[in-house]
Amino acid sequence: MAFVVAIDGPAGSGKGTITKLVGEKLNLVNVDTGAMYRCVTLDCLRKNILPEELEKIEKVLEKIDIRFEKNKEKELVFLNGENVTEEIRSTDVNLNVAKFAAVKIIRDKMTPLQREMGKKANIIMEGRDIGTVVFPDADVKIYLDCSVEERANRRYKQNLAKGIETTYEEVLASIKERHRLETEREVAPFVQAEDAVYLDSTNLTIEEVVKKVVEIIENKKNA
Ligand code: DC
């Protein structure tokens, strides 16, 4: 196995931004596993398939092809050859992804794909179950936390910047509901790995979090 850094944390904790920046700094390939669950969700939504329709989901999974590509500054996500980078962040996908991510056959398909990526390159992988299920033997595990109010605040500001009309209360309610679904599901529930380093980003800037994560990784490399 190559060098693997696992970053787990709730939605809005800054995982995506931090993982990208740390990956660039330390030359680690960054993998956003949430994007993979979003691709499956989008594929099912487009085909009007519900999370309970396991036979239909099975068919979708047989054919699914998810790829990441780095284009200049941007990470692009391709679903069956189509660039879905923007669409996997749509409100429709946001509202449904936690339900699809709780489906066992979907996780059973994604987990080995994620493990394969860790064989091919030194990676920094972000998600919910990377340090617990996907790479229980990861070289470095970090649990990136943040208060639910601050997470909602960040998402709310992102929405405003993107021109998406929502209220802070709506964003807060949706983040709380997603967290409930993720932590209460039966398969790979979202929990902190016992041996993960806990890092709370609530009152830290992006630069401060990046610095801390880099320090944790470098210390481990030099240990
Ligand atoms: O990180 P994100 O918000 O893009 O994740 C999208 C959804 O996928 C979210 O509901 C949590 C789920 N997810 C998961 O269950 N396991 C992962 N390793 C990554 C994401």
XYZ file of C-alpha atoms and ligand atoms in Angstrom:
243
model
C 0.000 0.000 0.000
C 1.177 3.531 -0.746
C 1.165 6.322 1.858
C -2.451 6.987 2.848
C -3.869 9.972 4.734
C -7.517 9.550 5.795
C -9.552 12.670 6.545
C -13.036 12.128 7.929
C -15.476 14.749 9.089
C -19.017 16.089 8.785
C -20.368 18.138 5.871
C -19.098 21.699 6.021
C -16.111 20.958 8.259
C -13.810 22.183 5.487
C -12.582 18.701 4.522
C -12.760 19.338 0.790
C -10.775 22.564 0.842
C -8.232 21.294 3.352
C -7.688 17.991 1.556
C -7.097 19.757 -1.752
C -4.609 22.262 -0.306
C -2.697 19.713 1.771
C -2.583 17.332 -1.209
C -1.027 20.030 -3.383
C 1.487 20.963 -0.696
C 2.630 17.422 0.030
C 2.161 15.977 -3.450
C -0.573 13.536 -2.470
C -3.377 12.647 -4.902
C -6.604 13.895 -3.399
C -9.716 11.751 -3.519
C -13.177 13.049 -2.610
C -15.210 9.947 -1.788
C -18.354 12.024 -1.180
C -18.237 12.879 -4.897
C -18.463 9.155 -5.652
C -21.644 8.756 -3.561
C -22.963 11.895 -5.230
C -22.355 10.345 -8.679
C -24.300 7.202 -7.784
C -27.104 9.378 -6.401
C -27.235 11.504 -9.548
C -27.280 8.439 -11.779
C -30.202 6.964 -9.786
C -32.143 10.248 -9.614
C -31.878 10.668 -13.370
C -33.316 7.171 -13.808
C -36.028 7.808 -11.204
C -34.674 5.051 -8.986
C -35.417 5.162 -5.246
C -32.925 4.092 -2.535
C -35.180 1.072 -1.793
C -35.085 -0.260 -5.365
C -32.082 -2.495 -4.901
C -32.380 -4.495 -8.126
C -32.427 -1.342 -10.178
C -29.523 0.095 -8.196
C -27.582 -3.113 -8.829
C -27.940 -2.532 -12.570
C -26.751 1.063 -12.238
C -23.713 -0.119 -10.240
C -22.813 -2.782 -12.815
C -22.266 -0.128 -15.442
C -21.146 2.861 -13.416
C -17.846 4.524 -14.293
C -16.620 7.309 -11.988
C -13.423 9.175 -12.794
C -11.538 12.115 -11.384
C -9.475 14.354 -13.608
C -7.348 17.316 -12.733
C -7.811 20.151 -15.191
C -5.477 23.087 -14.525
C -6.743 24.296 -11.134
C -9.974 22.301 -10.978
C -10.800 18.759 -9.954
C -13.336 17.421 -12.426
C -15.696 14.518 -11.797
C -16.912 12.331 -14.663
C -19.906 9.990 -14.457
C -20.041 7.528 -17.344
C -17.920 9.880 -19.435
C -19.960 13.010 -18.694
C -18.583 15.961 -16.733
C -20.911 16.202 -13.689
C -18.656 18.342 -11.472
C -21.344 20.982 -10.954
C -24.422 18.789 -11.086
C -23.363 16.507 -8.239
C -23.538 19.595 -5.958
C -27.150 20.405 -6.911
C -29.878 20.781 -4.280
C -31.539 17.616 -5.561
C -28.392 15.564 -4.994
C -27.765 17.278 -1.622
C -31.233 16.286 -0.472
C -30.932 12.640 -1.496
C -27.295 11.613 -1.189
C -27.358 10.590 2.500
C -30.156 8.091 1.745
C -28.256 6.517 -1.152
C -24.977 6.543 0.818
C -26.722 4.369 3.452
C -27.459 1.590 0.932
C -25.189 -1.403 1.564
C -24.778 -2.526 -2.049
C -23.669 0.987 -3.000
C -21.048 1.103 -0.232
C -19.911 -2.432 -1.093
C -19.187 -1.213 -4.611
C -17.482 2.078 -3.642
C -15.203 0.792 -0.859
C -13.066 -1.522 -3.079
C -12.808 1.206 -5.735
C -11.465 3.552 -3.061
C -8.993 0.937 -1.802
C -7.682 0.464 -5.349
C -6.837 4.166 -5.512
C -4.682 3.779 -2.407
C -2.633 1.067 -4.119
C -1.741 3.181 -7.095
C -0.546 6.452 -5.549
C 0.170 8.275 -2.307
C -3.218 9.702 -1.432
C -5.142 11.984 0.860
C -8.709 10.681 0.890
C -11.671 12.440 2.478
C -15.047 11.058 3.505
C -16.914 9.643 6.494
C -15.574 6.102 6.840
C -12.056 6.342 5.415
C -10.187 5.810 8.696
C -12.701 3.288 10.034
C -13.693 1.104 7.055
C -11.864 1.921 3.816
C -8.339 2.240 5.244
C -8.334 1.103 8.882
C -4.514 0.896 8.563
C -4.043 4.363 7.053
C -0.689 5.979 7.853
C -2.400 9.122 9.162
C -6.004 9.557 10.300
C -7.563 12.896 11.042
C -11.083 13.614 12.232
C -11.881 17.159 11.192
C -14.734 18.542 13.255
C -16.609 21.848 13.411
C -19.670 23.090 15.304
C -22.962 22.524 13.491
C -23.772 26.273 13.586
C -20.482 27.201 11.938
C -20.887 24.445 9.338
C -24.347 25.766 8.462
C -22.940 29.282 8.361
C -20.223 28.247 5.868
C -22.703 26.388 3.649
C -25.115 29.323 3.795
C -22.393 31.727 2.628
C -21.339 29.313 -0.142
C -24.957 29.166 -1.308
C -25.238 32.952 -1.327
C -22.043 33.222 -3.354
C -23.416 30.706 -5.849
C -26.740 32.565 -6.070
C -28.667 29.701 -4.428
C -31.552 31.095 -2.387
C -31.850 29.516 1.052
C -32.198 30.754 4.593
C -29.664 30.002 7.327
C -32.362 28.032 9.200
C -33.012 25.806 6.165
C -29.314 25.078 5.743
C -28.954 24.321 9.468
C -31.932 21.946 9.417
C -30.649 20.124 6.334
C -27.121 19.740 7.758
C -28.556 18.368 11.018
C -30.761 15.895 9.148
C -27.874 14.701 6.954
C -25.720 14.228 10.045
C -28.482 12.199 11.709
C -28.812 9.913 8.669
C -25.039 9.465 8.391
C -24.445 8.655 12.054
C -27.517 6.457 12.561
C -27.205 4.281 9.451
C -26.439 0.587 9.869
C -23.679 0.258 7.286
C -20.416 2.106 7.938
C -21.993 4.686 10.278
C -20.063 7.910 10.555
C -17.949 7.727 13.732
C -14.506 8.930 14.681
C -11.819 6.243 14.369
C -10.337 5.589 17.815
C -6.827 6.283 16.583
C -7.679 9.429 14.588
C -6.229 12.811 15.553
C -9.152 15.092 16.471
C -8.986 18.575 14.989
C -11.694 21.186 15.566
C -11.788 23.807 12.798
C -14.624 25.922 14.274
C -12.430 28.861 15.226
C -9.535 28.315 12.831
C -8.835 29.822 9.412
C -8.253 27.572 6.395
C -4.517 28.383 6.545
C -4.350 27.433 10.223
C -6.055 24.088 9.610
C -3.799 23.336 6.610
C -0.736 24.102 8.751
C -1.899 21.775 11.527
C -2.758 18.937 9.130
C 0.611 19.256 7.369
C 2.357 19.148 10.765
C 0.466 16.013 11.787
C 1.395 14.283 8.507
C 5.057 15.352 8.599
C 5.419 14.227 12.213
C 4.048 10.836 11.256
C 6.337 10.559 8.223
C 9.378 11.383 10.330
C 8.405 9.174 13.275
O -18.726 14.963 1.785
P -20.019 15.099 0.992
O -21.021 16.048 1.618
O -19.781 15.405 -0.445
O -20.679 13.648 1.041
C -21.846 13.365 0.347
C -22.625 12.271 1.062
O -21.971 11.014 0.970
C -22.900 12.515 2.532
O -24.259 12.260 2.817
C -22.035 11.534 3.261
C -21.798 10.445 2.258
N -20.464 9.886 2.340
C -20.328 8.668 2.955
O -21.307 8.112 3.439
N -19.110 8.082 3.018
C -18.036 8.691 2.505
N -16.846 8.076 2.571
C -18.161 9.950 1.888
C -19.393 10.529 1.842
